[in-house]
mmCIF file of C-alpha atoms in Angstrom:
data_model
loop_
_atom_site.group_PDB
_atom_site.id
_atom_site.type_symbol
_atom_site.label_atom_id
_atom_site.label_comp_id
_atom_site.label_asym_id
_atom_site.label_seq_id
_atom_site.Cartn_x
_atom_site.Cartn_y
_atom_site.Cartn_z
ATOM 1 C CA UNK A 211 114.741 129.562 134.733
ATOM 2 C CA UNK A 212 116.657 131.391 137.484
ATOM 3 C CA UNK A 213 117.655 128.043 138.965
ATOM 4 C CA UNK A 214 118.914 126.866 135.576
ATOM 5 C CA UNK A 215 120.887 130.068 135.037
ATOM 6 C CA UNK A 216 122.403 129.906 138.526
ATOM 7 C CA UNK A 217 123.314 126.244 138.066
ATOM 8 C CA UNK A 218 124.840 126.907 134.671
ATOM 9 C CA UNK A 219 126.907 129.815 135.975
ATOM 10 C CA UNK A 220 128.331 127.610 138.732
ATOM 11 C CA UNK A 221 130.277 125.518 136.200
ATOM 12 C CA UNK A 222 133.580 126.416 134.519
ATOM 13 C CA UNK A 223 133.415 128.312 131.193
ATOM 14 C CA UNK A 224 134.275 125.210 129.163
ATOM 15 C CA UNK A 225 131.350 123.267 130.651
ATOM 16 C CA UNK A 226 129.016 126.185 129.934
ATOM 17 C CA UNK A 227 130.247 126.272 126.337
ATOM 18 C CA UNK A 228 129.627 122.546 125.911
ATOM 19 C CA UNK A 229 126.071 122.993 127.205
ATOM 20 C CA UNK A 230 125.392 125.908 124.870
ATOM 21 C CA UNK A 231 126.880 123.890 121.998
ATOM 22 C CA UNK A 232 124.554 120.965 122.702
ATOM 23 C CA UNK A 233 121.515 123.227 122.782
ATOM 24 C CA UNK A 234 122.481 124.676 119.389
ATOM 25 C CA UNK A 235 123.297 121.223 117.985
ATOM 26 C CA UNK A 236 119.858 119.881 118.896
ATOM 27 C CA UNK A 237 118.112 123.071 117.821
ATOM 28 C CA UNK A 238 119.649 122.843 114.334
ATOM 29 C CA UNK A 239 119.194 119.068 114.060
ATOM 30 C CA UNK A 240 115.538 119.006 115.061
ATOM 31 C CA UNK A 241 114.577 122.039 112.993
ATOM 32 C CA UNK A 242 115.427 119.937 109.930
ATOM 33 C CA UNK A 243 115.180 116.203 110.543
ATOM 34 C CA UNK A 244 111.430 115.924 111.350
ATOM 35 C CA UNK A 245 110.649 117.420 107.942
ATOM 36 C CA UNK A 246 113.289 115.683 105.832
ATOM 37 C CA UNK A 247 111.178 112.664 104.857
ATOM 38 C CA UNK A 248 108.358 114.889 103.593
ATOM 39 C CA UNK A 249 110.833 116.936 101.557
ATOM 40 C CA UNK A 250 112.412 113.845 100.009
ATOM 41 C CA UNK A 251 109.095 112.266 99.071
ATOM 42 C CA UNK A 252 106.938 115.298 98.337
ATOM 43 C CA UNK A 253 109.446 117.953 97.332
ATOM 44 C CA UNK A 254 111.870 115.747 95.395
ATOM 45 C CA UNK A 255 109.462 112.958 94.455
ATOM 46 C CA UNK A 256 111.685 110.111 95.672
ATOM 47 C CA UNK A 257 110.184 106.667 96.018
ATOM 48 C CA UNK A 258 109.473 105.412 99.526
ATOM 49 C CA UNK A 259 112.379 102.934 99.367
ATOM 50 C CA UNK A 260 114.764 105.774 98.495
ATOM 51 C CA UNK A 261 113.496 107.913 101.368
ATOM 52 C CA UNK A 262 113.981 104.972 103.718
ATOM 53 C CA UNK A 263 117.487 104.428 102.352
ATOM 54 C CA UNK A 264 118.533 108.043 102.930
ATOM 55 C CA UNK A 265 117.161 108.061 106.485
ATOM 56 C CA UNK A 266 118.538 104.601 107.221
ATOM 57 C CA UNK A 267 122.033 105.584 106.093
ATOM 58 C CA UNK A 268 121.968 108.520 108.499
ATOM 59 C CA UNK A 269 120.931 106.320 111.408
ATOM 60 C CA UNK A 270 123.483 103.599 110.604
ATOM 61 C CA UNK A 271 126.361 106.020 110.057
ATOM 62 C CA UNK A 272 125.708 107.431 113.528
ATOM 63 C CA UNK A 273 124.739 104.407 115.620
ATOM 64 C CA UNK A 274 127.234 102.121 113.890
ATOM 65 C CA UNK A 275 130.137 104.556 114.187
ATOM 66 C CA UNK A 276 129.935 105.698 117.803
ATOM 67 C CA UNK A 277 132.803 103.415 118.762
ATOM 68 C CA UNK A 278 134.953 104.937 116.009
ATOM 69 C CA UNK A 279 134.097 108.440 117.200
ATOM 70 C CA UNK A 280 134.943 107.606 120.806
ATOM 71 C CA UNK A 281 138.208 105.992 119.773
ATOM 72 C CA UNK A 282 139.241 109.082 117.810
ATOM 73 C CA UNK A 283 138.433 111.316 120.789
ATOM 74 C CA UNK A 284 140.575 109.260 123.141
ATOM 75 C CA UNK A 285 143.492 109.104 120.721
ATOM 76 C CA UNK A 286 143.578 112.707 119.487
ATOM 77 C CA UNK A 287 141.740 114.707 122.145
ATOM 78 C CA UNK A 288 138.158 115.868 122.516
ATOM 79 C CA UNK A 289 138.230 119.173 120.627
ATOM 80 C CA UNK A 290 139.067 117.874 117.136
ATOM 81 C CA UNK A 291 136.166 115.391 116.743
ATOM 82 C CA UNK A 292 133.707 117.965 118.131
ATOM 83 C CA UNK A 293 134.838 120.521 115.542
ATOM 84 C CA UNK A 294 134.986 118.036 112.671
ATOM 85 C CA UNK A 295 131.539 116.714 113.592
ATOM 86 C CA UNK A 296 130.045 120.210 113.459
ATOM 87 C CA UNK A 297 131.813 120.888 110.157
ATOM 88 C CA UNK A 298 130.398 117.676 108.678
ATOM 89 C CA UNK A 299 126.903 118.683 109.798
ATOM 90 C CA UNK A 300 127.428 122.066 108.125
ATOM 91 C CA UNK A 301 128.245 120.408 104.802
ATOM 92 C CA UNK A 302 125.674 117.623 105.136
ATOM 93 C CA UNK A 303 122.732 119.850 106.078
ATOM 94 C CA UNK A 304 123.639 122.325 103.356
ATOM 95 C CA UNK A 305 123.634 119.580 100.744
ATOM 96 C CA UNK A 306 120.334 118.113 101.920
ATOM 97 C CA UNK A 307 118.594 121.337 101.017
ATOM 98 C CA UNK A 308 120.255 122.033 97.684
ATOM 99 C CA UNK A 309 120.786 118.720 95.897
ATOM 100 C CA UNK A 310 118.219 116.422 94.315
ATOM 101 C CA UNK A 311 120.123 113.324 93.157
ATOM 102 C CA UNK A 312 120.078 110.183 95.278
ATOM 103 C CA UNK A 313 123.865 109.462 95.505
ATOM 104 C CA UNK A 314 124.610 112.956 96.823
ATOM 105 C CA UNK A 315 121.678 112.807 99.226
ATOM 106 C CA UNK A 316 123.001 109.514 100.584
ATOM 107 C CA UNK A 317 126.486 111.006 101.004
ATOM 108 C CA UNK A 318 125.043 114.050 102.781
ATOM 109 C CA UNK A 319 122.954 111.835 105.056
ATOM 110 C CA UNK A 320 125.980 109.695 105.903
ATOM 111 C CA UNK A 321 127.981 112.834 106.721
ATOM 112 C CA UNK A 322 125.320 114.104 109.137
ATOM 113 C CA UNK A 323 125.161 110.715 110.855
ATOM 114 C CA UNK A 324 128.919 110.271 111.198
ATOM 115 C CA UNK A 325 129.094 113.819 112.561
ATOM 116 C CA UNK A 326 126.953 112.742 115.513
ATOM 117 C CA UNK A 327 129.171 109.709 116.057
ATOM 118 C CA UNK A 328 132.172 112.033 116.222
ATOM 119 C CA UNK A 329 131.003 114.699 118.634
ATOM 120 C CA UNK A 330 128.615 112.744 120.887
ATOM 121 C CA UNK A 331 131.187 110.625 122.787
ATOM 122 C CA UNK A 332 133.714 113.472 122.759
ATOM 123 C CA UNK A 333 131.277 115.998 124.249
ATOM 124 C CA UNK A 334 130.248 113.640 127.049
ATOM 125 C CA UNK A 335 133.812 112.656 127.871
ATOM 126 C CA UNK A 336 134.871 116.314 127.836
ATOM 127 C CA UNK A 337 131.934 117.308 130.053
ATOM 128 C CA UNK A 338 132.730 114.527 132.529
ATOM 129 C CA UNK A 339 136.397 115.537 132.631
ATOM 130 C CA UNK A 340 135.800 119.250 133.145
ATOM 131 C CA UNK A 341 133.036 118.912 135.749
ATOM 132 C CA UNK A 342 135.089 116.721 138.091
ATOM 133 C CA UNK A 343 133.196 115.735 141.247
ATOM 134 C CA UNK A 344 130.080 117.555 139.974
ATOM 135 C CA UNK A 345 129.487 115.162 137.086
ATOM 136 C CA UNK A 346 125.937 114.281 138.093
ATOM 137 C CA UNK A 347 124.928 117.943 138.341
ATOM 138 C CA UNK A 348 126.729 118.724 135.077
ATOM 139 C CA UNK A 349 124.944 115.967 133.171
ATOM 140 C CA UNK A 350 121.602 116.993 134.662
ATOM 141 C CA UNK A 351 122.101 120.599 133.512
ATOM 142 C CA UNK A 352 123.438 119.392 130.178
ATOM 143 C CA UNK A 353 120.245 117.379 129.652
ATOM 144 C CA UNK A 354 118.112 120.487 130.196
ATOM 145 C CA UNK A 355 119.881 122.208 127.292
ATOM 146 C CA UNK A 356 119.718 118.988 125.263
ATOM 147 C CA UNK A 357 115.967 118.677 125.719
ATOM 148 C CA UNK A 358 115.375 122.400 125.199
ATOM 149 C CA UNK A 359 116.999 122.134 121.778
ATOM 150 C CA UNK A 360 114.738 119.186 120.954
ATOM 151 C CA UNK A 361 111.706 121.163 122.105
ATOM 152 C CA UNK A 362 112.414 124.358 120.172
ATOM 153 C CA UNK A 363 113.998 122.870 117.044
ATOM 154 C CA UNK A 364 110.817 121.545 115.383
ATOM 155 C CA UNK A 365 108.998 124.813 116.129
ATOM 156 C CA UNK A 366 111.743 126.904 114.517
ATOM 157 C CA UNK A 367 111.863 124.485 111.589
ATOM 158 C CA UNK A 368 108.111 124.693 111.120
ATOM 159 C CA UNK A 369 108.270 128.494 111.008
ATOM 160 C CA UNK A 370 111.100 128.450 108.452
ATOM 161 C CA UNK A 371 109.339 125.746 106.440
ATOM 162 C CA UNK A 372 106.561 128.229 105.688
ATOM 163 C CA UNK A 373 109.085 129.934 103.410
ATOM 164 C CA UNK A 374 111.089 127.063 101.950
ATOM 165 C CA UNK A 375 112.788 123.821 102.988
ATOM 166 C CA UNK A 376 116.041 125.175 101.594
ATOM 167 C CA UNK A 377 115.854 127.968 104.150
ATOM 168 C CA UNK A 378 115.516 125.381 106.925
ATOM 169 C CA UNK A 379 118.646 123.588 105.704
ATOM 170 C CA UNK A 380 120.574 126.816 105.214
ATOM 171 C CA UNK A 381 119.810 128.068 108.716
ATOM 172 C CA UNK A 382 120.644 124.684 110.256
ATOM 173 C CA UNK A 383 123.928 124.531 108.333
ATOM 174 C CA UNK A 384 124.734 128.092 109.409
ATOM 175 C CA UNK A 385 124.229 127.174 113.068
ATOM 176 C CA UNK A 386 126.730 124.342 112.725
ATOM 177 C CA UNK A 387 129.162 126.600 110.854
ATOM 178 C CA UNK A 388 129.027 129.112 113.702
ATOM 179 C CA UNK A 389 129.540 126.305 116.222
ATOM 180 C CA UNK A 390 132.599 125.088 114.310
ATOM 181 C CA UNK A 391 134.192 128.543 114.420
ATOM 182 C CA UNK A 392 133.167 129.175 118.042
ATOM 183 C CA UNK A 393 134.659 125.911 119.261
ATOM 184 C CA UNK A 394 137.809 126.457 117.246
ATOM 185 C CA UNK A 395 138.314 129.782 119.004
ATOM 186 C CA UNK A 396 136.965 129.156 122.499
ATOM 187 C CA UNK A 397 137.160 125.429 123.296
ATOM 188 C CA UNK A 398 140.465 124.444 124.940
ATOM 189 C CA UNK A 399 142.250 121.364 123.622
ATOM 190 C CA UNK A 400 141.921 118.557 126.166
ATOM 191 C CA UNK A 401 142.329 114.832 126.411
ATOM 192 C CA UNK A 402 142.101 112.281 129.190
ATOM 193 C CA UNK A 403 145.323 111.635 131.061
ATOM 194 C CA UNK A 404 144.997 107.895 130.523
ATOM 195 C CA UNK A 405 143.720 108.235 126.954
ATOM 196 C CA UNK A 406 145.360 106.205 124.234
ATOM 197 C CA UNK A 407 148.545 107.543 122.729
ATOM 198 C CA UNK A 408 148.623 107.901 118.958
ATOM 199 C CA UNK A 409 151.172 105.080 118.799
ATOM 200 C CA UNK A 410 148.879 102.665 120.633
ATOM 201 C CA UNK A 411 147.150 99.926 118.699
ATOM 202 C CA UNK A 412 143.456 100.645 118.140
ATOM 203 C CA UNK A 413 142.530 96.991 118.569
ATOM 204 C CA UNK A 414 144.318 96.980 121.921
ATOM 205 C CA UNK A 415 142.316 100.055 122.875
ATOM 206 C CA UNK A 416 139.088 98.284 121.965
ATOM 207 C CA UNK A 417 140.117 95.109 123.768
ATOM 208 C CA UNK A 418 140.638 97.131 126.927
ATOM 209 C CA UNK A 419 137.082 98.433 126.772
ATOM 210 C CA UNK A 420 135.518 95.112 125.774
ATOM 211 C CA UNK A 421 137.374 93.396 128.614
ATOM 212 C CA UNK A 422 135.689 95.739 131.111
ATOM 213 C CA UNK A 423 133.083 93.248 132.248
ATOM 214 C CA UNK A 424 131.216 95.477 134.755
ATOM 215 C CA UNK A 425 130.855 98.144 132.071
ATOM 216 C CA UNK A 426 129.511 95.673 129.508
ATOM 217 C CA UNK A 427 127.054 94.246 132.022
ATOM 218 C CA UNK A 428 125.838 97.740 132.873
ATOM 219 C CA UNK A 429 125.501 98.699 129.197
ATOM 220 C CA UNK A 430 123.485 95.543 128.542
ATOM 221 C CA UNK A 431 121.295 96.067 131.606
ATOM 222 C CA UNK A 432 120.500 99.636 130.525
ATOM 223 C CA UNK A 433 119.568 98.720 126.949
ATOM 224 C CA UNK A 434 115.920 98.202 127.804
ATOM 225 C CA UNK A 435 115.649 101.782 129.077
ATOM 226 C CA UNK A 436 116.460 103.050 125.583
ATOM 227 C CA UNK A 437 113.804 100.772 124.121
ATOM 228 C CA UNK A 438 111.278 102.287 126.543
ATOM 229 C CA UNK A 439 112.322 105.853 125.738
ATOM 230 C CA UNK A 440 111.994 105.185 122.014
ATOM 231 C CA UNK A 441 108.332 104.267 122.408
ATOM 232 C CA UNK A 442 107.573 107.994 122.160
ATOM 233 C CA UNK A 443 108.377 107.424 118.467
ATOM 234 C CA UNK A 444 106.735 103.996 118.062
ATOM 235 C CA UNK A 445 104.110 102.482 120.374
ATOM 236 C CA UNK A 446 102.703 105.711 121.782
ATOM 237 C CA UNK A 447 102.060 107.287 118.345
ATOM 238 C CA UNK A 448 100.527 103.988 117.205
ATOM 239 C CA UNK A 449 98.203 104.086 120.208
ATOM 240 C CA UNK A 450 97.287 107.705 119.450
ATOM 241 C CA UNK A 451 96.454 106.878 115.839
ATOM 242 C CA UNK A 452 94.539 103.785 116.882
ATOM 243 C CA UNK A 453 92.346 105.695 119.342
ATOM 244 C CA UNK A 454 92.080 109.130 117.731
ATOM 245 C CA UNK A 455 92.235 108.432 114.002
ATOM 246 C CA UNK A 456 93.084 111.541 111.969
ATOM 247 C CA UNK A 457 93.710 113.531 115.154
ATOM 248 C CA UNK A 458 96.421 111.091 116.193
ATOM 249 C CA UNK A 459 99.140 113.084 114.399
ATOM 250 C CA UNK A 460 98.330 116.193 116.419
ATOM 251 C CA UNK A 461 98.253 114.148 119.600
ATOM 252 C CA UNK A 462 101.679 112.676 118.775
ATOM 253 C CA UNK A 463 103.134 116.164 118.324
ATOM 254 C CA UNK A 464 101.696 117.082 121.708
ATOM 255 C CA UNK A 465 103.323 114.033 123.286
ATOM 256 C CA UNK A 466 106.746 115.135 122.027
ATOM 257 C CA UNK A 467 106.180 118.555 123.560
ATOM 258 C CA UNK A 468 105.109 117.041 126.891
ATOM 259 C CA UNK A 469 108.153 114.746 126.969
ATOM 260 C CA UNK A 470 110.658 117.527 126.326
ATOM 261 C CA UNK A 471 108.856 120.004 128.583
ATOM 262 C CA UNK A 472 108.901 117.612 131.545
ATOM 263 C CA UNK A 473 112.643 117.089 131.092
ATOM 264 C CA UNK A 474 113.357 120.811 130.746
ATOM 265 C CA UNK A 475 111.185 121.853 133.675
ATOM 266 C CA UNK A 476 111.862 118.951 136.011
ATOM 267 C CA UNK A 477 115.431 117.770 135.380
ATOM 268 C CA UNK A 478 117.294 119.876 137.956
ATOM 269 C CA UNK A 479 114.655 119.453 140.645
ATOM 270 C CA UNK A 480 114.427 115.702 140.157
ATOM 271 C CA UNK A 481 118.211 115.289 140.157
ATOM 272 C CA UNK A 482 118.610 117.340 143.341
ATOM 273 C CA UNK A 483 115.783 115.458 145.007
ATOM 274 C CA UNK A 484 117.261 112.080 144.067
ATOM 275 C CA UNK A 485 120.778 113.061 145.207
ATOM 276 C CA UNK A 486 119.505 114.055 148.635
ATOM 277 C CA UNK A 487 117.554 110.844 149.226
ATOM 278 C CA UNK A 488 119.206 108.041 147.262
ATOM 279 C CA UNK A 489 122.538 106.599 146.326
ATOM 280 C CA UNK A 490 123.373 106.686 142.593
ATOM 281 C CA UNK A 491 122.446 103.011 142.271
ATOM 282 C CA UNK A 492 119.114 103.573 144.008
ATOM 283 C CA UNK A 493 118.365 106.507 141.703
ATOM 284 C CA UNK A 494 119.066 104.338 138.668
ATOM 285 C CA UNK A 495 116.928 101.452 139.918
ATOM 286 C CA UNK A 496 113.972 103.582 140.933
ATOM 287 C CA UNK A 497 114.133 105.719 137.807
ATOM 288 C CA UNK A 498 114.132 102.612 135.622
ATOM 289 C CA UNK A 499 111.228 101.146 137.570
ATOM 290 C CA UNK A 500 109.272 104.384 137.071
ATOM 291 C CA UNK A 501 109.949 104.233 133.320
ATOM 292 C CA UNK A 502 108.501 100.731 133.196
ATOM 293 C CA UNK A 503 105.500 101.564 135.361
ATOM 294 C CA UNK A 504 104.691 104.506 133.083
ATOM 295 C CA UNK A 505 102.987 102.042 130.716
ATOM 296 C CA UNK A 506 100.678 100.532 133.353
ATOM 297 C CA UNK A 507 97.898 103.154 132.919
ATOM 298 C CA UNK A 508 97.739 102.324 129.213
ATOM 299 C CA UNK A 509 97.330 98.625 129.981
ATOM 300 C CA UNK A 510 94.327 99.455 132.168
ATOM 301 C CA UNK A 511 92.629 101.834 129.700
ATOM 302 C CA UNK A 512 90.050 100.531 127.189
ATOM 303 C CA UNK A 513 91.410 101.272 123.676
ATOM 304 C CA UNK A 514 87.935 102.270 122.471
ATOM 305 C CA UNK A 515 87.724 105.311 124.775
ATOM 306 C CA UNK A 516 89.561 108.146 122.966
ATOM 307 C CA UNK A 517 89.459 110.685 125.811
ATOM 308 C CA UNK A 518 90.704 108.144 128.332
ATOM 309 C CA UNK A 519 93.440 106.955 125.968
ATOM 310 C CA UNK A 520 94.625 110.524 125.374
ATOM 311 C CA UNK A 521 94.742 111.186 129.116
ATOM 312 C CA UNK A 522 96.727 108.044 129.810
ATOM 313 C CA UNK A 523 99.076 108.740 126.886
ATOM 314 C CA UNK A 524 99.949 112.122 128.378
ATOM 315 C CA UNK A 525 100.351 110.517 131.805
ATOM 316 C CA UNK A 526 102.592 107.780 130.394
ATOM 317 C CA UNK A 527 104.799 110.245 128.515
ATOM 318 C CA UNK A 528 105.164 112.467 131.578
ATOM 319 C CA UNK A 529 106.102 109.524 133.818
ATOM 320 C CA UNK A 530 108.474 108.140 131.202
ATOM 321 C CA UNK A 531 110.191 111.525 130.832
ATOM 322 C CA UNK A 532 110.431 111.988 134.597
ATOM 323 C CA UNK A 533 111.922 108.523 135.084
ATOM 324 C CA UNK A 534 114.389 109.137 132.284
ATOM 325 C CA UNK A 535 115.346 112.489 133.830
ATOM 326 C CA UNK A 536 116.149 110.743 137.104
ATOM 327 C CA UNK A 537 118.194 108.058 135.369
ATOM 328 C CA UNK A 538 120.215 110.084 132.841
ATOM 329 C CA UNK A 539 122.762 111.994 134.974
ATOM 330 C CA UNK A 540 123.491 108.994 137.197
ATOM 331 C CA UNK A 541 123.744 106.757 134.135
ATOM 332 C CA UNK A 542 126.308 109.027 132.455
ATOM 333 C CA UNK A 543 128.245 109.305 135.718
ATOM 334 C CA UNK A 544 128.269 105.525 136.146
ATOM 335 C CA UNK A 545 129.808 105.031 132.697
ATOM 336 C CA UNK A 546 132.730 107.252 133.722
ATOM 337 C CA UNK A 547 133.062 105.460 137.054
ATOM 338 C CA UNK A 548 133.103 102.039 135.382
ATOM 339 C CA UNK A 549 135.692 103.220 132.862
ATOM 340 C CA UNK A 550 138.027 104.023 135.749
ATOM 341 C CA UNK A 551 138.573 107.352 133.933
ATOM 342 C CA UNK A 552 140.433 105.466 131.225
ATOM 343 C CA UNK A 553 139.371 105.707 127.569
ATOM 344 C CA UNK A 554 136.189 107.484 128.652
ATOM 345 C CA UNK A 555 135.128 108.534 125.147
ATOM 346 C CA UNK A 556 135.640 105.005 123.804
ATOM 347 C CA UNK A 557 133.477 103.676 126.626
ATOM 348 C CA UNK A 558 130.769 106.192 125.737
ATOM 349 C CA UNK A 559 131.094 105.221 122.082
ATOM 350 C CA UNK A 560 130.627 101.520 122.760
ATOM 351 C CA UNK A 561 127.817 102.298 125.214
ATOM 352 C CA UNK A 562 125.939 104.211 122.512
ATOM 353 C CA UNK A 563 126.545 101.424 120.010
ATOM 354 C CA UNK A 564 125.132 98.815 122.394
ATOM 355 C CA UNK A 565 122.088 100.975 123.138
ATOM 356 C CA UNK A 566 121.559 101.635 119.410
ATOM 357 C CA UNK A 567 121.592 97.908 118.692
ATOM 358 C CA UNK A 568 119.189 97.393 121.572
ATOM 359 C CA UNK A 569 116.801 100.000 120.182
ATOM 360 C CA UNK A 570 116.806 98.310 116.780
ATOM 361 C CA UNK A 571 116.105 94.842 118.168
ATOM 362 C CA UNK A 572 113.659 96.179 120.739
ATOM 363 C CA UNK A 573 111.675 98.059 118.122
ATOM 364 C CA UNK A 574 111.451 94.991 115.927
ATOM 365 C CA UNK A 575 110.122 93.000 118.879
ATOM 366 C CA UNK A 576 107.746 95.788 119.946
ATOM 367 C CA UNK A 577 106.400 96.184 116.411
ATOM 368 C CA UNK A 578 105.814 92.452 116.049
ATOM 369 C CA UNK A 579 104.142 92.296 119.459
ATOM 370 C CA UNK A 580 101.958 95.298 118.579
ATOM 371 C CA UNK A 581 100.743 93.589 115.398
ATOM 372 C CA UNK A 582 99.974 90.407 117.338
ATOM 373 C CA UNK A 583 98.188 92.317 120.111
ATOM 374 C CA UNK A 584 96.157 94.331 117.591
ATOM 375 C CA UNK A 585 95.000 91.211 115.763
ATOM 376 C CA UNK A 586 93.894 89.635 119.031
ATOM 377 C CA UNK A 587 92.400 92.799 120.545
ATOM 378 C CA UNK A 588 94.919 92.616 123.401
ATOM 379 C CA UNK A 589 96.934 95.834 123.386
ATOM 380 C CA UNK A 590 97.359 95.431 127.133
ATOM 381 C CA UNK A 591 99.893 92.716 126.267
ATOM 382 C CA UNK A 592 102.207 95.226 124.568
ATOM 383 C CA UNK A 593 101.989 97.677 127.476
ATOM 384 C CA UNK A 594 102.573 94.951 130.060
ATOM 385 C CA UNK A 595 105.620 93.708 128.145
ATOM 386 C CA UNK A 596 107.098 97.222 128.154
ATOM 387 C CA UNK A 597 106.427 97.472 131.880
ATOM 388 C CA UNK A 598 108.191 94.170 132.486
ATOM 389 C CA UNK A 599 111.115 95.412 130.368
ATOM 390 C CA UNK A 600 111.576 98.401 132.657
ATOM 391 C CA UNK A 601 111.292 96.316 135.800
ATOM 392 C CA UNK A 602 113.826 93.795 134.463
ATOM 393 C CA UNK A 603 116.249 96.638 133.725
ATOM 394 C CA UNK A 604 115.786 97.924 137.265
ATOM 395 C CA UNK A 605 116.320 94.452 138.723
ATOM 396 C CA UNK A 606 119.456 93.920 136.624
ATOM 397 C CA UNK A 607 121.010 97.208 137.757
ATOM 398 C CA UNK A 608 120.078 96.445 141.366
ATOM 399 C CA UNK A 609 121.823 93.079 141.074
ATOM 400 C CA UNK A 610 124.955 94.737 139.677
ATOM 401 C CA UNK A 611 124.908 97.273 142.512
ATOM 402 C CA UNK A 612 124.556 94.601 145.205
ATOM 403 C CA UNK A 613 127.497 92.697 143.738
ATOM 404 C CA UNK A 614 129.666 95.821 143.890
ATOM 405 C CA UNK A 615 130.114 96.024 140.122
ATOM 406 C CA UNK A 616 128.906 99.608 139.765
ATOM 407 C CA UNK A 617 131.730 101.147 141.789
ATOM 408 C CA UNK A 618 135.301 101.175 140.513
ATOM 409 C CA UNK A 619 138.139 103.369 141.781
ATOM 410 C CA UNK A 620 138.659 106.600 139.854
ATOM 411 C CA UNK A 621 141.899 108.280 138.830
ATOM 412 C CA UNK A 622 142.919 111.806 137.866
ATOM 413 C CA UNK A 623 141.885 112.501 134.330
ATOM 414 C CA UNK A 624 142.533 115.789 132.543
ATOM 415 C CA UNK A 625 145.710 117.417 131.290
ATOM 416 C CA UNK A 626 146.298 120.037 128.594
ATOM 417 C CA UNK A 627 147.672 118.957 125.211
#
């Protein structure tokens, strides 16, 4: 904790504010979202298709709109979309707790999703701009606060849920309201020096990003890493349920805690260790390889041995989280490098869109493979495929690094508006 505090204090006030904002954003988001489906189905009595529609609209309005959010940040500065995103979450979360008709619930869900699309690229571009040559360290510290919010949010939500779901929504909305006011008062207005002018054509702005071939190749190569990370929500819970039956739900909750705890406790140490020993490209390659290899113990464990499966699940989650912690700060730094410090938020927006599409397709493939492997008593096939996915990602990034496509010249970036 002292190391985290010392590291945080070493950054400029704006960077510290962005980190605190992200902690509060995740705290409020995860105190509500894990319990929303149960509220919609049990509390409001919505049919399963309606629950799926509300949740699906939220996911689509975020993943599908990242490029829009990044474009807005580059055209009008970083502060406005961050504030508007928090304001939308205030309204959306408030409505989710106090309305019971499907059209309004859909509108509220869309608002919460689009809010994430607005402030996510802007926050990362702003953080990269303000941290200068310390981007890797800034993103590593930022991820500690990000993961800490994910870790504490469900616990706070569970405590509030003992009273009423409306209280959960009200508290979450209040957090975002406070963030909106705080950022309005304390967050300086900034934009990238080479960001798009308001008179520029949006399509020209997008063409510039799409024409950045090294960036697109990197985004595509990294897609598999997001598929692997998402298995904490898909394959690993399925394995827990398959091996532990009714206790699988408790085991899944424990896996989430392990994942976030490893990131919170190990992020700064792992980043410092990797910086001292490896180049950024080597850190990416080896982190990705570790993420893939995290699934090997599961492939070697008999599915009919509950204790052994639980042990290997915890091991896999810990390795996956550690590999992801190594990758994340260098990954975020590489996106800025490949953008040439031009239209950084738009690059982040498209990057998130590509990864979101990859998660969707990857989950469909993983789910289909899981069904096939279950029918044929060959779950090792699913785990081996995930391992190969990680190793292919690592090989792809290594190939890009050897060809010199992961290093572009950088330019000065930040000016007041």
